Amino acid sequence: MNRSANTKKITGIMLGYSVALLVTALLAGNLGQSFAGLWKIVSSPAQLTMDYFKLGTPGGTFLNAGLVGLACVLVFWVSKFELNGATLMAFFLTIGFSFFGMNIMNIWPCIFGTWLFAKVTKVSFASQVNVAVFSTALSPFVSEAICRYPAFDGVAGAMVLKVLLGIALGAIAGFLMGILCQHSPNLHRGYTLYNAAAVAGFIGVLLFAFMYRGTGHEIPTNTDIGESYALLGNLFAVITSLLAVVCGFFMNGKSFRGMGEVLKSTGYKCDFTKNDGVGKTLINIGLFGLFVTGYYNLTGAAMTGPTVGCIVCLLAITPCGAHIFNMFPIMLGYLLASTFGGFTITTQAIIVGLCFAGALVPISGCFGTLSGILAGMVHACMVTTIVTFHGGFCLYNGGFTAGITAILLAPVLEYFFTPSQKLYLFPKLKK
């Protein structure tokens, strides 16, 4: 099969980013300690707030992220799928969560589950491969079953039973994602970019109820956040973002021509890789990376594993419609909510929440800056509550919250205002 030029370019971006992670792992510390840290990561529970910098050392964390990146490249390449903006979204989300909650061991049962769905329904795995990678949002259930779940303690062959349960839970999650992702757009009408997150959240609620709420086992918690690695985190984020801008510049004919149109987009049902080209998409990724890195530094956020992971996760939405101008209102909404609410903007849960609030950029793009600010405020107020529904075992908690926010706000906004195809401060009243 001949791969399209876009597919080859997107594959090159993913491969290059994975190699950059592995090179950073080599520079971040002793290689022996990094491998020991990697083992600690894959053999431990993996809830949303698990800081891999503390659990497995920065070197082990970057090694894990690089290996997960290569695994994604392998899955996409073997599937023979023509890659697109959603592919880059799935890749960067998976990489980002490899800093807190996802690892090279726990992703495979979820991917297997979606592959199984494709086989059962007799559709090509290529048509489901993006969903398969998105399904890894539920990979903490795999680690939880294998590494900590108490149901089989004291039973003969407990480890075998735990492994089988972990594989089964991941496979169920991946299988259900294949079914439910087809219907998710009907819920939010395209006003959140994380289509798979809304589905993953509901599946997470179901599995969490099955494992803990419905069985009476004590619900595990983790709030053990490590120290800040400001120099390492900033150097990685800034250097990779600058490289993205430079590479995009050359891929775009040694120019920034056409970037004005990208930065005017509302973000609604976009795929910059198809409509504007991979070069401009890569420039946008780099500019956005510098922007969000600057934001986290200005707000005083500690460069923990989750914070660095959030910067990577935020890059995920850029191929599908996000840019500096439609993201800024969401950030402003978070700042305002923290001013009047009972939390600070540098709280780790809020830092992670903002990462996924970016999915709401179609609201700020289509209904004006003020609507985007409102969406950011609503998301900030709900994100720490929603996590209790799935116990932190759905990594897309913020995306799940974004889906709920869109479900609540989009019908109201559409009732009173006309969606715009240009960026405005105020929404346009219906005549």
CSV table of C-alpha atoms in Angstrom, one decimal:
chain,number,residue,atom,x,y,z
A,1,MET,CA,0.0,0.0,0.0
A,2,ASN,CA,1.3,3.4,-1.0
A,3,ARG,CA,1.2,5.9,1.9
A,4,SER,CA,0.0,9.4,1.2
A,5,ALA,CA,2.4,12.3,1.6
A,6,ASN,CA,0.4,13.5,4.6
A,7,THR,CA,0.5,10.1,6.3
A,8,LYS,CA,4.3,10.0,5.9
A,9,LYS,CA,4.7,13.5,7.3
A,10,ILE,CA,2.5,12.7,10.3
A,11,THR,CA,4.4,9.5,10.9
A,12,GLY,CA,7.6,11.5,10.8
A,13,ILE,CA,6.3,13.9,13.4
A,14,MET,CA,5.3,11.1,15.7
A,15,LEU,CA,8.5,9.2,15.3
A,16,GLY,CA,10.6,12.4,15.7
A,17,TYR,CA,8.8,13.3,18.9
A,18,SER,CA,9.2,9.8,20.3
A,19,VAL,CA,12.9,9.9,19.6
A,20,ALA,CA,13.1,13.3,21.3
A,21,LEU,CA,11.6,11.7,24.4
A,22,LEU,CA,14.1,8.9,24.4
A,23,VAL,CA,17.0,11.3,24.0
A,24,THR,CA,15.7,13.4,26.9
A,25,ALA,CA,15.6,10.1,29.0
A,26,LEU,CA,19.3,9.6,28.2
A,27,LEU,CA,20.1,13.2,29.3
A,28,ALA,CA,17.8,13.2,32.4
A,29,GLY,CA,19.7,10.8,34.6
A,30,ASN,CA,21.7,7.5,35.0
A,31,LEU,CA,20.4,5.0,32.4
A,32,GLY,CA,20.3,2.2,35.0
A,33,GLN,CA,18.2,4.3,37.4
A,34,SER,CA,16.0,5.2,34.4
A,35,PHE,CA,15.3,1.5,33.7
A,36,ALA,CA,14.7,0.9,37.3
A,37,GLY,CA,12.3,3.8,37.3
A,38,LEU,CA,10.5,2.4,34.3
A,39,TRP,CA,10.0,-0.9,36.0
A,40,LYS,CA,8.6,0.9,39.1
A,41,ILE,CA,6.1,2.8,36.7
A,42,VAL,CA,4.9,-0.4,35.0
A,43,SER,CA,4.5,-2.4,38.2
A,44,SER,CA,2.5,0.2,40.2
A,45,PRO,CA,-1.1,1.4,40.2
A,46,ALA,CA,-1.7,4.3,37.8
A,47,GLN,CA,-4.4,6.7,38.9
A,48,LEU,CA,-4.8,10.1,37.3
A,49,THR,CA,-2.8,11.9,40.0
A,50,MET,CA,0.2,9.5,39.9
A,51,ASP,CA,3.3,11.6,39.3
A,52,TYR,CA,5.7,9.5,37.4
A,53,PHE,CA,8.6,11.9,38.0
A,54,LYS,CA,8.4,11.0,41.7
A,55,LEU,CA,7.4,7.4,41.2
A,56,GLY,CA,9.9,6.4,38.5
A,57,THR,CA,12.4,9.3,38.2
A,58,PRO,CA,12.4,11.8,35.4
A,59,GLY,CA,14.6,9.5,33.2
A,60,GLY,CA,12.3,6.6,33.7
A,61,THR,CA,9.3,8.8,32.9
A,62,PHE,CA,10.7,10.1,29.6
A,63,LEU,CA,11.8,6.5,28.7
A,64,ASN,CA,8.2,5.3,29.3
A,65,ALA,CA,6.8,8.2,27.2
A,66,GLY,CA,9.2,7.5,24.4
A,67,LEU,CA,8.4,3.8,24.3
A,68,VAL,CA,4.6,4.5,24.4
A,69,GLY,CA,5.2,6.9,21.5
A,70,LEU,CA,7.0,4.2,19.5
A,71,ALA,CA,4.1,1.8,20.3
A,72,CYS,CA,1.6,4.3,18.9
A,73,VAL,CA,3.7,4.7,15.7
A,74,LEU,CA,3.8,0.9,15.4
A,75,VAL,CA,0.0,0.5,15.9
A,76,PHE,CA,-0.8,3.2,13.3
A,77,TRP,CA,1.7,1.9,10.8
A,78,VAL,CA,0.6,-1.7,11.0
A,79,SER,CA,-3.0,-0.7,10.6
A,80,LYS,CA,-2.3,0.9,7.2
A,81,PHE,CA,-4.5,3.8,8.2
A,82,GLU,CA,-4.3,7.1,6.3
A,83,LEU,CA,-3.4,9.4,9.2
A,84,ASN,CA,-5.1,12.7,10.0
A,85,GLY,CA,-5.5,15.4,12.6
A,86,ALA,CA,-7.3,13.0,15.0
A,87,THR,CA,-4.4,10.7,14.8
A,88,LEU,CA,-2.0,13.4,16.0
A,89,MET,CA,-4.5,14.2,18.8
A,90,ALA,CA,-4.6,10.6,19.9
A,91,PHE,CA,-0.8,10.4,19.8
A,92,PHE,CA,-0.1,13.5,21.8
A,93,LEU,CA,-2.7,12.6,24.4
A,94,THR,CA,-1.2,9.2,24.8
A,95,ILE,CA,2.3,10.7,25.2
A,96,GLY,CA,1.1,13.3,27.6
A,97,PHE,CA,-0.5,10.8,29.9
A,98,SER,CA,2.6,8.7,29.8
A,99,PHE,CA,3.9,11.2,32.4
A,100,PHE,CA,1.0,10.3,34.8
A,101,GLY,CA,-1.2,7.3,34.5
A,102,MET,CA,-0.3,5.5,31.3
A,103,ASN,CA,2.6,3.1,30.6
A,104,ILE,CA,4.0,0.8,28.1
A,105,MET,CA,2.4,-2.2,29.9
A,106,ASN,CA,-1.2,-1.1,30.6
A,107,ILE,CA,-2.1,0.3,27.1
A,108,TRP,CA,-2.2,-3.0,25.3
A,109,PRO,CA,-5.4,-4.6,26.7
A,110,CYS,CA,-7.3,-1.5,25.7
A,111,ILE,CA,-5.9,-1.5,22.1
A,112,PHE,CA,-6.6,-5.3,21.9
A,113,GLY,CA,-10.3,-4.6,22.9
A,114,THR,CA,-10.8,-2.2,20.0
A,115,TRP,CA,-9.1,-4.6,17.7
A,116,LEU,CA,-11.4,-7.3,18.9
A,117,PHE,CA,-14.4,-5.0,18.3
A,118,ALA,CA,-13.2,-4.6,14.7
A,119,LYS,CA,-12.9,-8.4,14.2
A,120,VAL,CA,-16.3,-9.1,15.8
A,121,THR,CA,-18.1,-6.5,13.7
A,122,LYS,CA,-16.1,-7.3,10.6
A,123,VAL,CA,-14.8,-3.8,10.0
A,124,SER,CA,-11.2,-3.0,9.2
A,125,PHE,CA,-9.0,-2.2,12.2
A,126,ALA,CA,-7.7,0.8,10.3
A,127,SER,CA,-11.1,2.4,10.6
A,128,GLN,CA,-10.9,2.0,14.4
A,129,VAL,CA,-7.2,2.6,15.1
A,130,ASN,CA,-7.7,6.2,16.4
A,131,VAL,CA,-10.3,4.9,18.7
A,132,ALA,CA,-8.0,2.1,19.8
A,133,VAL,CA,-5.3,4.6,20.9
A,134,PHE,CA,-8.0,6.9,22.5
A,135,SER,CA,-9.2,3.9,24.5
A,136,THR,CA,-5.9,3.8,26.5
A,137,ALA,CA,-7.5,6.6,28.6
A,138,LEU,CA,-8.9,3.7,30.6
A,139,SER,CA,-5.6,1.9,31.0
A,140,PRO,CA,-5.3,2.7,34.7
A,141,PHE,CA,-8.0,0.0,35.3
A,142,VAL,CA,-5.5,-2.5,33.9
A,143,SER,CA,-2.8,-1.5,36.3
A,144,GLU,CA,-5.2,-1.2,39.2
A,145,ALA,CA,-6.5,-4.8,38.7
A,146,ILE,CA,-3.0,-6.2,38.4
A,147,CYS,CA,-1.0,-4.2,40.9
A,148,ARG,CA,-3.4,-3.4,43.8
A,149,TYR,CA,-7.0,-4.7,43.5
A,150,PRO,CA,-7.8,-6.6,46.8
A,151,ALA,CA,-10.6,-8.9,45.6
A,152,PHE,CA,-8.2,-11.9,45.1
A,153,ASP,CA,-5.9,-11.4,48.0
A,154,GLY,CA,-5.4,-14.7,49.9
A,155,VAL,CA,-6.7,-16.8,47.0
A,156,ALA,CA,-4.5,-19.4,45.3
A,157,GLY,CA,-3.2,-18.2,42.0
A,158,ALA,CA,-4.1,-14.6,42.9
A,159,MET,CA,-1.6,-13.0,40.5
A,160,VAL,CA,-2.9,-15.0,37.6
A,161,LEU,CA,-6.4,-13.9,38.4
A,162,LYS,CA,-5.4,-10.3,38.7
A,163,VAL,CA,-3.6,-10.3,35.3
A,164,LEU,CA,-6.6,-11.9,33.7
A,165,LEU,CA,-8.9,-9.4,35.3
A,166,GLY,CA,-6.7,-6.5,34.1
A,167,ILE,CA,-6.7,-7.8,30.5
A,168,ALA,CA,-10.4,-8.3,30.6
A,169,LEU,CA,-11.1,-4.8,31.9
A,170,GLY,CA,-8.9,-3.2,29.3
A,171,ALA,CA,-10.4,-5.3,26.6
A,172,ILE,CA,-14.0,-4.4,27.7
A,173,ALA,CA,-13.0,-0.7,27.7
A,174,GLY,CA,-11.5,-0.9,24.2
A,175,PHE,CA,-14.5,-2.9,22.9
A,176,LEU,CA,-17.0,-0.4,24.3
A,177,MET,CA,-15.1,2.5,23.0
A,178,GLY,CA,-15.4,1.1,19.5
A,179,ILE,CA,-19.2,1.0,19.8
A,180,LEU,CA,-19.9,4.2,21.7
A,181,CYS,CA,-17.5,6.6,20.0
A,182,GLN,CA,-19.8,6.4,16.9
A,183,HIS,CA,-22.6,8.1,18.8
A,184,SER,CA,-20.7,10.6,20.9
A,185,PRO,CA,-20.9,13.5,18.4
A,186,ASN,CA,-24.7,13.5,18.8
A,187,LEU,CA,-24.3,14.4,22.4
A,188,HIS,CA,-22.1,17.5,22.2
A,189,ARG,CA,-22.8,18.5,18.5
A,190,GLY,CA,-19.1,19.0,17.8
A,191,TYR,CA,-18.5,21.7,20.5
A,192,THR,CA,-15.8,19.7,22.2
A,193,LEU,CA,-12.7,18.4,20.4
A,194,TYR,CA,-12.3,15.4,22.7
A,195,ASN,CA,-15.1,13.3,21.2
A,196,ALA,CA,-13.7,10.1,22.7
A,197,ALA,CA,-13.3,11.6,26.2
A,198,ALA,CA,-17.1,11.8,26.8
A,199,VAL,CA,-17.4,8.1,26.0
A,200,ALA,CA,-14.3,7.1,28.0
A,201,GLY,CA,-15.7,9.0,31.0
A,202,PHE,CA,-19.0,7.0,31.0
A,203,ILE,CA,-17.2,3.7,30.6
A,204,GLY,CA,-14.9,4.7,33.5
A,205,VAL,CA,-17.9,5.3,35.7
A,206,LEU,CA,-19.2,1.9,34.8
A,207,LEU,CA,-15.9,0.0,35.5
A,208,PHE,CA,-15.3,2.0,38.7
A,209,ALA,CA,-18.7,1.0,39.9
A,210,PHE,CA,-18.1,-2.6,39.1
A,211,MET,CA,-14.7,-2.7,40.8
A,212,TYR,CA,-15.3,-0.5,43.9
A,213,ARG,CA,-18.7,1.2,44.3
A,214,GLY,CA,-20.7,-2.0,43.7
A,215,THR,CA,-18.4,-4.4,45.6
A,216,GLY,CA,-17.7,-2.4,48.8
A,217,HIS,CA,-14.0,-2.4,48.5
A,218,GLU,CA,-12.2,0.6,49.9
A,219,ILE,CA,-11.6,3.2,47.2
A,220,PRO,CA,-7.9,4.0,46.8
A,221,THR,CA,-6.6,7.5,46.6
A,222,ASN,CA,-3.3,9.1,45.6
A,223,THR,CA,-2.3,12.7,46.1
A,224,ASP,CA,1.5,12.1,46.2
A,225,ILE,CA,2.8,14.8,43.9
A,226,GLY,CA,6.5,15.1,43.5
A,227,GLU,CA,8.8,18.1,43.3
A,228,SER,CA,9.2,20.5,40.4
A,229,TYR,CA,11.8,19.9,37.7
A,230,ALA,CA,11.5,23.4,36.3
A,231,LEU,CA,14.7,23.3,34.2
A,232,LEU,CA,14.1,19.9,32.7
A,233,GLY,CA,10.4,20.5,32.0
A,234,ASN,CA,10.9,23.9,30.4
A,235,LEU,CA,13.9,22.8,28.3
A,236,PHE,CA,12.0,19.9,26.9
A,237,ALA,CA,8.8,21.9,26.2
A,238,VAL,CA,10.6,24.9,24.7
A,239,ILE,CA,13.1,23.0,22.6
A,240,THR,CA,10.5,20.6,21.1
A,241,SER,CA,8.1,23.5,20.4
A,242,LEU,CA,10.9,25.5,18.7
A,243,LEU,CA,11.8,22.5,16.6
A,244,ALA,CA,8.2,22.1,15.6
A,245,VAL,CA,8.1,25.7,14.4
A,246,VAL,CA,11.3,25.3,12.5
A,247,CYS,CA,10.4,22.0,10.9
A,248,GLY,CA,6.9,23.4,10.0
A,249,PHE,CA,8.5,26.5,8.5
A,250,PHE,CA,10.6,24.3,6.1
A,251,MET,CA,7.7,22.0,5.3
A,252,ASN,CA,5.6,25.0,4.4
A,253,GLY,CA,8.0,26.1,1.7
A,254,LYS,CA,10.3,28.1,4.1
A,255,SER,CA,7.6,30.5,5.0
A,256,PHE,CA,4.8,31.2,7.5
A,257,ARG,CA,2.4,31.9,4.6
A,258,GLY,CA,-1.2,30.9,5.4
A,259,MET,CA,-0.8,30.9,9.2
A,260,GLY,CA,-3.1,33.9,9.4
A,261,GLU,CA,-6.0,31.7,8.2
A,262,VAL,CA,-5.1,29.0,10.7
A,263,LEU,CA,-5.2,31.5,13.6
A,264,LYS,CA,-8.6,32.8,12.4
A,265,SER,CA,-10.2,29.4,12.6
A,266,THR,CA,-13.2,29.0,15.0
A,267,GLY,CA,-11.9,25.4,15.8
A,268,TYR,CA,-15.3,23.9,14.9
A,269,LYS,CA,-15.0,20.5,13.1
A,270,CYS,CA,-11.5,21.3,11.8
A,271,ASP,CA,-8.6,19.2,10.6
A,272,PHE,CA,-5.6,21.5,9.9
A,273,THR,CA,-3.6,18.6,8.5
A,274,LYS,CA,-6.1,18.2,5.6
A,275,ASN,CA,-7.3,21.8,5.1
A,276,ASP,CA,-4.1,23.7,5.7
A,277,GLY,CA,-1.3,21.2,5.4
A,278,VAL,CA,1.0,19.4,7.8
A,279,GLY,CA,3.6,22.2,7.7
A,280,LYS,CA,1.2,24.9,9.0
A,281,THR,CA,-0.2,22.4,11.5
A,282,LEU,CA,3.3,21.8,12.8
A,283,ILE,CA,4.0,25.5,13.1
A,284,ASN,CA,0.7,25.9,15.1
A,285,ILE,CA,1.7,23.0,17.4
A,286,GLY,CA,5.0,24.7,18.1
A,287,LEU,CA,3.5,28.2,18.7
A,288,PHE,CA,0.9,26.6,20.9
A,289,GLY,CA,3.5,24.7,22.9
A,290,LEU,CA,5.4,27.9,23.6
A,291,PHE,CA,2.2,29.6,24.6
A,292,VAL,CA,1.0,27.1,27.1
A,293,THR,CA,4.5,26.6,28.5
A,294,GLY,CA,4.6,30.4,29.1
A,295,TYR,CA,1.2,30.3,30.7
A,296,TYR,CA,2.1,27.6,33.2
A,297,ASN,CA,5.3,29.5,34.1
A,298,LEU,CA,3.5,32.8,34.5
A,299,THR,CA,0.9,31.2,36.8
A,300,GLY,CA,3.7,29.6,38.9
A,301,ALA,CA,2.7,26.0,38.2
A,302,ALA,CA,5.3,23.4,39.4
A,303,MET,CA,6.9,21.4,36.6
A,304,THR,CA,5.9,18.0,37.9
A,305,GLY,CA,5.3,15.0,35.8
A,306,PRO,CA,1.6,15.8,35.4
A,307,THR,CA,2.3,19.5,34.4
A,308,VAL,CA,4.8,18.4,31.7
A,309,GLY,CA,2.3,15.8,30.6
A,310,CYS,CA,-0.4,18.5,30.4
A,311,ILE,CA,1.8,20.6,28.1
A,312,VAL,CA,2.1,17.7,25.7
A,313,CYS,CA,-1.7,16.9,26.0
A,314,LEU,CA,-2.5,20.5,25.1
A,315,LEU,CA,-0.6,20.0,21.8
A,316,ALA,CA,-3.1,17.3,21.0
A,317,ILE,CA,-5.9,19.7,20.2
A,318,THR,CA,-3.9,21.9,17.8
A,319,PRO,CA,-4.3,19.7,14.7
A,320,CYS,CA,-8.0,19.7,15.2
A,321,GLY,CA,-8.8,23.4,15.6
A,322,ALA,CA,-7.1,24.9,18.6
A,323,HIS,CA,-4.8,27.9,18.4
A,324,ILE,CA,-3.6,30.7,20.7
A,325,PHE,CA,-6.6,33.0,20.0
A,326,ASN,CA,-9.5,30.6,20.6
A,327,MET,CA,-7.7,29.0,23.6
A,328,PHE,CA,-7.0,32.3,25.5
A,329,PRO,CA,-10.7,32.8,26.5
A,330,ILE,CA,-10.7,29.3,28.1
A,331,MET,CA,-7.6,30.2,30.1
A,332,LEU,CA,-9.1,33.5,31.1
A,333,GLY,CA,-12.2,31.7,32.3
A,334,TYR,CA,-10.0,29.4,34.5
A,335,LEU,CA,-8.2,32.5,35.9
A,336,LEU,CA,-11.5,34.2,36.8
A,337,ALA,CA,-12.9,31.0,38.3
A,338,SER,CA,-9.9,30.7,40.6
A,339,THR,CA,-10.2,34.3,41.6
A,340,PHE,CA,-13.7,33.9,42.8
A,341,GLY,CA,-13.7,30.2,43.6
A,342,GLY,CA,-12.3,28.1,46.4
A,343,PHE,CA,-9.2,26.9,44.6
A,344,THR,CA,-5.9,28.2,43.2
A,345,ILE,CA,-4.9,28.1,39.5
A,346,THR,CA,-1.7,26.2,40.4
A,347,THR,CA,-3.5,23.3,42.2
A,348,GLN,CA,-2.4,20.1,40.4
A,349,ALA,CA,-6.0,19.1,39.6
A,350,ILE,CA,-6.7,22.5,38.1
A,351,ILE,CA,-3.6,22.4,36.0
A,352,VAL,CA,-4.7,19.0,34.6
A,353,GLY,CA,-8.2,20.3,34.2
A,354,LEU,CA,-7.2,23.2,32.0
A,355,CYS,CA,-5.3,20.8,29.8
A,356,PHE,CA,-8.7,19.3,28.7
A,357,ALA,CA,-10.7,22.5,29.0
A,358,GLY,CA,-9.0,23.4,25.7
A,359,ALA,CA,-11.3,21.0,24.0
A,360,LEU,CA,-14.0,23.7,24.3
A,361,VAL,CA,-12.3,26.1,21.9
A,362,PRO,CA,-15.2,25.6,19.3
A,363,ILE,CA,-17.4,27.4,21.8
A,364,SER,CA,-15.1,30.4,22.1
A,365,GLY,CA,-14.6,30.3,18.3
A,366,CYS,CA,-18.3,30.0,17.3
A,367,PHE,CA,-20.0,32.0,20.0
A,368,GLY,CA,-17.4,34.6,20.9
A,369,THR,CA,-14.7,35.3,23.5
A,370,LEU,CA,-17.2,35.9,26.3
A,371,SER,CA,-18.8,32.4,25.7
A,372,GLY,CA,-15.3,30.9,25.8
A,373,ILE,CA,-14.7,32.6,29.2
A,374,LEU,CA,-18.0,31.2,30.5
A,375,ALA,CA,-17.1,27.7,29.2
A,376,GLY,CA,-13.7,27.9,31.0
A,377,MET,CA,-15.3,29.0,34.2
A,378,VAL,CA,-17.9,26.2,34.1
A,379,HIS,CA,-15.3,23.6,33.4
A,380,ALA,CA,-13.0,24.8,36.2
A,381,CYS,CA,-15.9,24.5,38.7
A,382,MET,CA,-16.9,21.0,37.7
A,383,VAL,CA,-13.6,19.2,36.9
A,384,THR,CA,-12.6,18.3,40.5
A,385,THR,CA,-16.1,17.0,41.1
A,386,ILE,CA,-16.4,14.8,38.0
A,387,VAL,CA,-13.3,12.8,39.0
A,388,THR,CA,-15.2,11.3,41.9
A,389,PHE,CA,-17.5,9.4,39.5
A,390,HIS,CA,-14.7,7.3,38.1
A,391,GLY,CA,-12.1,7.4,41.0
A,392,GLY,CA,-9.4,8.9,38.8
A,393,PHE,CA,-9.1,5.8,36.7
A,394,CYS,CA,-10.3,7.6,33.5
A,395,LEU,CA,-7.4,9.7,32.4
A,396,TYR,CA,-9.7,11.8,30.2
A,397,ASN,CA,-11.4,13.3,33.3
A,398,GLY,CA,-11.0,16.8,32.0
A,399,GLY,CA,-12.2,15.8,28.6
A,400,PHE,CA,-15.2,14.1,30.1
A,401,THR,CA,-15.9,17.3,32.0
A,402,ALA,CA,-15.5,19.2,28.7
A,403,GLY,CA,-18.1,16.9,27.1
A,404,ILE,CA,-20.6,17.6,29.9
A,405,THR,CA,-19.9,21.3,29.7
A,406,ALA,CA,-20.6,21.3,26.0
A,407,ILE,CA,-23.8,19.3,26.5
A,408,LEU,CA,-25.0,21.9,29.0
A,409,LEU,CA,-23.9,25.1,27.2
A,410,ALA,CA,-24.1,24.3,23.5
A,411,PRO,CA,-28.0,24.0,23.3
A,412,VAL,CA,-28.4,27.2,25.3
A,413,LEU,CA,-25.9,29.2,23.2
A,414,GLU,CA,-27.5,27.8,19.9
A,415,TYR,CA,-30.9,28.8,21.2
A,416,PHE,CA,-30.0,32.5,21.6
A,417,PHE,CA,-27.1,33.0,19.3
A,418,THR,CA,-26.0,32.2,15.7
A,419,PRO,CA,-22.7,30.3,15.4
A,420,SER,CA,-20.1,32.4,13.6
A,421,GLN,CA,-17.4,31.4,11.2
A,422,LYS,CA,-15.1,34.1,12.4
A,423,LEU,CA,-13.7,35.0,15.8
A,424,TYR,CA,-15.7,37.6,17.7
A,425,LEU,CA,-15.7,39.2,21.2
A,426,PHE,CA,-19.5,38.9,21.6
A,427,PRO,CA,-21.8,36.2,20.3
A,428,LYS,CA,-24.2,37.1,17.4
A,429,LEU,CA,-27.8,37.3,18.6
A,430,LYS,CA,-30.3,35.4,16.5
A,431,LYS,CA,-32.6,37.7,14.5
